[in-house]
Amino acid sequence: LIDIPGINNIIPNSEDEIISRNILLHENVDSIALIADGKNLRRSLFLVFQLMDYEKSMVLNINMMDEARQRGININFKRLSSILGIHITKSIAIESVGISDFKKAAMSPKRPVFSFRYHPIIENTLDELRDIIQVNGIPVRAIGLALLSGDVSVKEYIKESLSKDIVEKIENVVSDTQAKFKRPLG
């Protein structure tokens, strides 16, 4: 069990996000247990979608439900769980409410069934990268999206993991795709 710093984004803009992303890439991670902020669900779900691209089993706990309710936030946990295909629990950690449910769910994480779909050009590029890389254990979708969004730090990972000619092909595909858009993909 590795407890990583709290983050809002898996494409690193801070040292904590670099540490978290590198753990996903360099450690043998079986599953992800994410504790999300119930009063900032939109931001938390953005991170959930990013983590799903790493193709790991997951469980999601939505914490601070007391504060979320005070702000008028109501979450249909059953529907959200059905859409994402993972166990979702709720908690108020400072009161120890929901902790046992989260522990139970964490013992049987599920691989998400939901996948965020991007522009067809981006999806085609991800398919092309999958054909180029063809190495088990490399989360191609996550790596491809990071590269397309301009995450230069992930280049070190692919240089460590793949041959020079494969890295060059990847860089060419990414560059060609980025050039098809007027705005940066990040």
PDB file of C-alpha atoms in Angstrom:
ATOM      1  CA  LEU A   1       0.000   0.000   0.000  1.00  0.00           C
ATOM      2  CA  ILE A   2       1.479   3.320  -1.081  1.00  0.00           C
ATOM      3  CA  ASP A   3      -0.094   6.525   0.213  1.00  0.00           C
ATOM      4  CA  ILE A   4       0.662   9.290  -2.248  1.00  0.00           C
ATOM      5  CA  PRO A   5       0.260  13.051  -1.813  1.00  0.00           C
ATOM      6  CA  GLY A   6      -3.123  14.582  -2.557  1.00  0.00           C
ATOM      7  CA  ILE A   7      -3.305  15.697  -6.177  1.00  0.00           C
ATOM      8  CA  ASN A   8      -5.810  17.255  -8.566  1.00  0.00           C
ATOM      9  CA  ASN A   9      -4.239  16.190 -11.843  1.00  0.00           C
ATOM     10  CA  ILE A  10      -2.131  13.246 -13.002  1.00  0.00           C
ATOM     11  CA  ILE A  11      -0.431  15.304 -15.701  1.00  0.00           C
ATOM     12  CA  PRO A  12       2.170  16.873 -13.446  1.00  0.00           C
ATOM     13  CA  ASN A  13       2.338  20.555 -12.665  1.00  0.00           C
ATOM     14  CA  SER A  14       3.770  20.090  -9.185  1.00  0.00           C
ATOM     15  CA  GLU A  15       6.254  17.874  -7.385  1.00  0.00           C
ATOM     16  CA  ASP A  16       3.413  15.929  -5.711  1.00  0.00           C
ATOM     17  CA  GLU A  17       1.834  15.222  -9.082  1.00  0.00           C
ATOM     18  CA  ILE A  18       5.192  14.097 -10.514  1.00  0.00           C
ATOM     19  CA  ILE A  19       5.683  11.730  -7.572  1.00  0.00           C
ATOM     20  CA  SER A  20       2.174  10.313  -7.953  1.00  0.00           C
ATOM     21  CA  ARG A  21       2.438   9.823 -11.714  1.00  0.00           C
ATOM     22  CA  ASN A  22       5.893   8.255 -11.395  1.00  0.00           C
ATOM     23  CA  ILE A  23       4.592   5.752  -8.863  1.00  0.00           C
ATOM     24  CA  LEU A  24       1.937   4.717 -11.379  1.00  0.00           C
ATOM     25  CA  LEU A  25       4.577   4.305 -14.072  1.00  0.00           C
ATOM     26  CA  HIS A  26       7.486   2.785 -12.135  1.00  0.00           C
ATOM     27  CA  GLU A  27       5.930   0.729  -9.356  1.00  0.00           C
ATOM     28  CA  ASN A  28       3.996  -2.480  -9.843  1.00  0.00           C
ATOM     29  CA  VAL A  29       0.624  -0.922  -9.001  1.00  0.00           C
ATOM     30  CA  ASP A  30      -2.238  -3.432  -8.902  1.00  0.00           C
ATOM     31  CA  SER A  31      -5.057  -1.070  -8.054  1.00  0.00           C
ATOM     32  CA  ILE A  32      -5.902   2.486  -7.084  1.00  0.00           C
ATOM     33  CA  ALA A  33      -7.946   3.581  -4.091  1.00  0.00           C
ATOM     34  CA  LEU A  34      -8.876   7.209  -4.581  1.00  0.00           C
ATOM     35  CA  ILE A  35     -10.228   9.424  -1.816  1.00  0.00           C
ATOM     36  CA  ALA A  36     -12.162  12.252  -3.454  1.00  0.00           C
ATOM     37  CA  ASP A  37     -13.516  15.493  -2.050  1.00  0.00           C
ATOM     38  CA  GLY A  38     -17.316  15.385  -2.142  1.00  0.00           C
ATOM     39  CA  LYS A  39     -17.658  19.151  -2.223  1.00  0.00           C
ATOM     40  CA  ASN A  40     -15.356  19.365  -5.270  1.00  0.00           C
ATOM     41  CA  LEU A  41     -16.752  16.417  -7.187  1.00  0.00           C
ATOM     42  CA  ARG A  42     -16.129  17.882 -10.656  1.00  0.00           C
ATOM     43  CA  ARG A  43     -12.398  18.212  -9.943  1.00  0.00           C
ATOM     44  CA  SER A  44     -12.328  14.765  -8.341  1.00  0.00           C
ATOM     45  CA  LEU A  45     -14.057  13.124 -11.307  1.00  0.00           C
ATOM     46  CA  PHE A  46     -11.548  14.757 -13.660  1.00  0.00           C
ATOM     47  CA  LEU A  47      -8.810  12.923 -11.744  1.00  0.00           C
ATOM     48  CA  VAL A  48     -10.839   9.688 -11.778  1.00  0.00           C
ATOM     49  CA  PHE A  49     -11.087   9.888 -15.588  1.00  0.00           C
ATOM     50  CA  GLN A  50      -7.341  10.474 -15.873  1.00  0.00           C
ATOM     51  CA  LEU A  51      -6.549   7.548 -13.566  1.00  0.00           C
ATOM     52  CA  MET A  52      -8.840   5.243 -15.535  1.00  0.00           C
ATOM     53  CA  ASP A  53      -6.486   5.647 -18.492  1.00  0.00           C
ATOM     54  CA  TYR A  54      -3.845   3.722 -16.495  1.00  0.00           C
ATOM     55  CA  GLU A  55      -6.010   0.606 -16.866  1.00  0.00           C
ATOM     56  CA  LYS A  56      -5.841  -0.357 -13.199  1.00  0.00           C
ATOM     57  CA  SER A  57      -8.558  -1.671 -10.941  1.00  0.00           C
ATOM     58  CA  MET A  58     -10.009   1.097  -8.807  1.00  0.00           C
ATOM     59  CA  VAL A  59     -12.208   1.961  -5.897  1.00  0.00           C
ATOM     60  CA  LEU A  60     -13.458   5.460  -5.192  1.00  0.00           C
ATOM     61  CA  ASN A  61     -14.361   6.911  -1.824  1.00  0.00           C
ATOM     62  CA  ILE A  62     -16.119  10.260  -1.799  1.00  0.00           C
ATOM     63  CA  ASN A  63     -15.197  11.899   1.485  1.00  0.00           C
ATOM     64  CA  MET A  64     -16.445  15.046   3.262  1.00  0.00           C
ATOM     65  CA  MET A  65     -20.042  14.168   2.508  1.00  0.00           C
ATOM     66  CA  ASP A  66     -21.204  16.262   5.442  1.00  0.00           C
ATOM     67  CA  GLU A  67     -19.709  19.387   3.848  1.00  0.00           C
ATOM     68  CA  ALA A  68     -21.044  18.389   0.432  1.00  0.00           C
ATOM     69  CA  ARG A  69     -24.574  18.048   1.813  1.00  0.00           C
ATOM     70  CA  GLN A  70     -24.256  21.434   3.551  1.00  0.00           C
ATOM     71  CA  ARG A  71     -23.518  22.933   0.131  1.00  0.00           C
ATOM     72  CA  GLY A  72     -26.556  21.240  -1.399  1.00  0.00           C
ATOM     73  CA  ILE A  73     -24.580  18.614  -3.290  1.00  0.00           C
ATOM     74  CA  ASN A  74     -26.446  15.340  -3.715  1.00  0.00           C
ATOM     75  CA  ILE A  75     -24.707  12.407  -5.388  1.00  0.00           C
ATOM     76  CA  ASN A  76     -26.441   9.377  -6.828  1.00  0.00           C
ATOM     77  CA  PHE A  77     -23.778   6.872  -5.774  1.00  0.00           C
ATOM     78  CA  LYS A  78     -25.519   3.877  -7.290  1.00  0.00           C
ATOM     79  CA  ARG A  79     -25.814   5.524 -10.716  1.00  0.00           C
ATOM     80  CA  LEU A  80     -22.252   6.886 -10.652  1.00  0.00           C
ATOM     81  CA  SER A  81     -20.935   3.456  -9.681  1.00  0.00           C
ATOM     82  CA  SER A  82     -22.901   1.885 -12.525  1.00  0.00           C
ATOM     83  CA  ILE A  83     -21.584   4.408 -15.073  1.00  0.00           C
ATOM     84  CA  LEU A  84     -17.943   4.063 -14.007  1.00  0.00           C
ATOM     85  CA  GLY A  85     -18.086   0.340 -13.250  1.00  0.00           C
ATOM     86  CA  ILE A  86     -16.257   0.626  -9.927  1.00  0.00           C
ATOM     87  CA  HIS A  87     -17.158   0.458  -6.256  1.00  0.00           C
ATOM     88  CA  ILE A  88     -17.924   3.893  -4.839  1.00  0.00           C
ATOM     89  CA  THR A  89     -18.265   4.519  -1.127  1.00  0.00           C
ATOM     90  CA  LYS A  90     -18.982   7.656   0.855  1.00  0.00           C
ATOM     91  CA  SER A  91     -17.473   8.849   4.084  1.00  0.00           C
ATOM     92  CA  ILE A  92     -17.062  11.516   6.697  1.00  0.00           C
ATOM     93  CA  ALA A  93     -13.554  10.584   7.763  1.00  0.00           C
ATOM     94  CA  ILE A  94     -13.271  12.914  10.760  1.00  0.00           C
ATOM     95  CA  GLU A  95     -16.291  11.121  12.258  1.00  0.00           C
ATOM     96  CA  SER A  96     -15.147   7.645  11.106  1.00  0.00           C
ATOM     97  CA  VAL A  97     -18.357   7.318   9.081  1.00  0.00           C
ATOM     98  CA  GLY A  98     -18.064   5.018   6.059  1.00  0.00           C
ATOM     99  CA  ILE A  99     -14.504   3.886   6.731  1.00  0.00           C
ATOM    100  CA  SER A 100     -15.430   0.202   7.082  1.00  0.00           C
ATOM    101  CA  ASP A 101     -17.378   0.348   3.784  1.00  0.00           C
ATOM    102  CA  PHE A 102     -14.342   1.836   2.066  1.00  0.00           C
ATOM    103  CA  LYS A 103     -12.005  -0.819   3.512  1.00  0.00           C
ATOM    104  CA  LYS A 104     -14.359  -3.550   2.311  1.00  0.00           C
ATOM    105  CA  ALA A 105     -14.599  -2.047  -1.191  1.00  0.00           C
ATOM    106  CA  ALA A 106     -10.812  -1.579  -1.344  1.00  0.00           C
ATOM    107  CA  MET A 107     -10.397  -5.325  -0.929  1.00  0.00           C
ATOM    108  CA  SER A 108     -12.204  -5.961  -4.235  1.00  0.00           C
ATOM    109  CA  PRO A 109     -11.393  -3.115  -6.655  1.00  0.00           C
ATOM    110  CA  LYS A 110     -12.798  -3.302 -10.171  1.00  0.00           C
ATOM    111  CA  ARG A 111     -11.461  -2.352 -13.545  1.00  0.00           C
ATOM    112  CA  PRO A 112     -13.485   0.664 -14.774  1.00  0.00           C
ATOM    113  CA  VAL A 113     -15.861   0.150 -17.687  1.00  0.00           C
ATOM    114  CA  PHE A 114     -16.129   3.832 -18.546  1.00  0.00           C
ATOM    115  CA  SER A 115     -13.647   5.502 -20.855  1.00  0.00           C
ATOM    116  CA  PHE A 116     -13.744   9.180 -21.691  1.00  0.00           C
ATOM    117  CA  ARG A 117     -13.774   9.625 -25.466  1.00  0.00           C
ATOM    118  CA  TYR A 118     -11.756  12.425 -27.001  1.00  0.00           C
ATOM    119  CA  HIS A 119     -11.823  13.998 -30.462  1.00  0.00           C
ATOM    120  CA  PRO A 120     -11.603  11.290 -33.180  1.00  0.00           C
ATOM    121  CA  ILE A 121      -8.134  12.485 -34.232  1.00  0.00           C
ATOM    122  CA  ILE A 122      -6.886  11.968 -30.674  1.00  0.00           C
ATOM    123  CA  GLU A 123      -8.551   8.544 -30.408  1.00  0.00           C
ATOM    124  CA  ASN A 124      -6.977   7.522 -33.744  1.00  0.00           C
ATOM    125  CA  THR A 125      -3.588   8.683 -32.486  1.00  0.00           C
ATOM    126  CA  LEU A 126      -3.997   6.614 -29.318  1.00  0.00           C
ATOM    127  CA  ASP A 127      -4.806   3.560 -31.465  1.00  0.00           C
ATOM    128  CA  GLU A 128      -1.728   4.260 -33.589  1.00  0.00           C
ATOM    129  CA  LEU A 129       0.451   4.559 -30.474  1.00  0.00           C
ATOM    130  CA  ARG A 130      -0.974   1.257 -29.185  1.00  0.00           C
ATOM    131  CA  ASP A 131       0.108  -0.386 -32.459  1.00  0.00           C
ATOM    132  CA  ILE A 132       3.598   1.140 -32.211  1.00  0.00           C
ATOM    133  CA  ILE A 133       4.291   0.383 -28.534  1.00  0.00           C
ATOM    134  CA  GLN A 134       2.910  -3.165 -28.132  1.00  0.00           C
ATOM    135  CA  VAL A 135       4.625  -3.697 -24.758  1.00  0.00           C
ATOM    136  CA  ASN A 136       2.716  -5.209 -21.851  1.00  0.00           C
ATOM    137  CA  GLY A 137       2.606  -3.112 -18.717  1.00  0.00           C
ATOM    138  CA  ILE A 138       2.852   0.254 -20.444  1.00  0.00           C
ATOM    139  CA  PRO A 139      -0.394   2.221 -20.057  1.00  0.00           C
ATOM    140  CA  VAL A 140      -0.465   3.401 -23.671  1.00  0.00           C
ATOM    141  CA  ARG A 141      -3.607   5.525 -23.370  1.00  0.00           C
ATOM    142  CA  ALA A 142      -2.302   7.375 -20.308  1.00  0.00           C
ATOM    143  CA  ILE A 143       1.160   7.855 -21.826  1.00  0.00           C
ATOM    144  CA  GLY A 144      -0.276   8.978 -25.167  1.00  0.00           C
ATOM    145  CA  LEU A 145      -2.594  11.519 -23.564  1.00  0.00           C
ATOM    146  CA  ALA A 146       0.243  12.848 -21.404  1.00  0.00           C
ATOM    147  CA  LEU A 147       2.484  13.281 -24.438  1.00  0.00           C
ATOM    148  CA  LEU A 148      -0.281  14.891 -26.501  1.00  0.00           C
ATOM    149  CA  SER A 149      -0.983  17.350 -23.692  1.00  0.00           C
ATOM    150  CA  GLY A 150       2.666  18.427 -23.625  1.00  0.00           C
ATOM    151  CA  ASP A 151       3.895  16.536 -20.556  1.00  0.00           C
ATOM    152  CA  VAL A 152       7.605  16.464 -21.337  1.00  0.00           C
ATOM    153  CA  SER A 153       8.470  14.616 -18.129  1.00  0.00           C
ATOM    154  CA  VAL A 154       6.822  11.419 -19.402  1.00  0.00           C
ATOM    155  CA  LYS A 155       9.325  11.347 -22.266  1.00  0.00           C
ATOM    156  CA  GLU A 156      11.956  10.076 -19.805  1.00  0.00           C
ATOM    157  CA  TYR A 157       9.725   7.117 -19.004  1.00  0.00           C
ATOM    158  CA  ILE A 158       9.301   6.106 -22.632  1.00  0.00           C
ATOM    159  CA  LYS A 159      13.033   6.581 -23.265  1.00  0.00           C
ATOM    160  CA  GLU A 160      13.780   4.215 -20.358  1.00  0.00           C
ATOM    161  CA  SER A 161      11.162   1.688 -21.435  1.00  0.00           C
ATOM    162  CA  LEU A 162      11.389   1.589 -25.234  1.00  0.00           C
ATOM    163  CA  SER A 163      13.984   1.487 -27.980  1.00  0.00           C
ATOM    164  CA  LYS A 164      15.248   4.672 -29.595  1.00  0.00           C
ATOM    165  CA  ASP A 165      13.494   3.993 -32.924  1.00  0.00           C
ATOM    166  CA  ILE A 166      10.146   3.359 -31.177  1.00  0.00           C
ATOM    167  CA  VAL A 167      10.547   6.579 -29.162  1.00  0.00           C
ATOM    168  CA  GLU A 168      11.239   8.469 -32.390  1.00  0.00           C
ATOM    169  CA  LYS A 169       8.089   7.022 -34.028  1.00  0.00           C
ATOM    170  CA  ILE A 170       6.040   7.994 -30.963  1.00  0.00           C
ATOM    171  CA  GLU A 171       7.409  11.540 -30.979  1.00  0.00           C
ATOM    172  CA  ASN A 172       6.600  11.901 -34.702  1.00  0.00           C
ATOM    173  CA  VAL A 173       3.021  10.663 -34.247  1.00  0.00           C
ATOM    174  CA  VAL A 174       2.487  12.983 -31.275  1.00  0.00           C
ATOM    175  CA  SER A 175       3.973  15.965 -33.087  1.00  0.00           C
ATOM    176  CA  ASP A 176       1.866  15.314 -36.209  1.00  0.00           C
ATOM    177  CA  THR A 177      -1.303  15.104 -34.122  1.00  0.00           C
ATOM    178  CA  GLN A 178      -0.537  18.236 -32.115  1.00  0.00           C
ATOM    179  CA  ALA A 179      -0.025  20.135 -35.377  1.00  0.00           C
ATOM    180  CA  LYS A 180      -3.600  19.294 -36.452  1.00  0.00           C
ATOM    181  CA  PHE A 181      -5.034  21.449 -33.661  1.00  0.00           C
ATOM    182  CA  LYS A 182      -4.984  25.227 -33.395  1.00  0.00           C
ATOM    183  CA  ARG A 183      -4.768  25.215 -29.601  1.00  0.00           C
ATOM    184  CA  PRO A 184      -2.449  23.207 -27.348  1.00  0.00           C
ATOM    185  CA  LEU A 185      -4.063  19.865 -26.443  1.00  0.00           C
ATOM    186  CA  GLY A 186      -3.255  20.216 -22.746  1.00  0.00           C
TER     187      GLY A 186
END
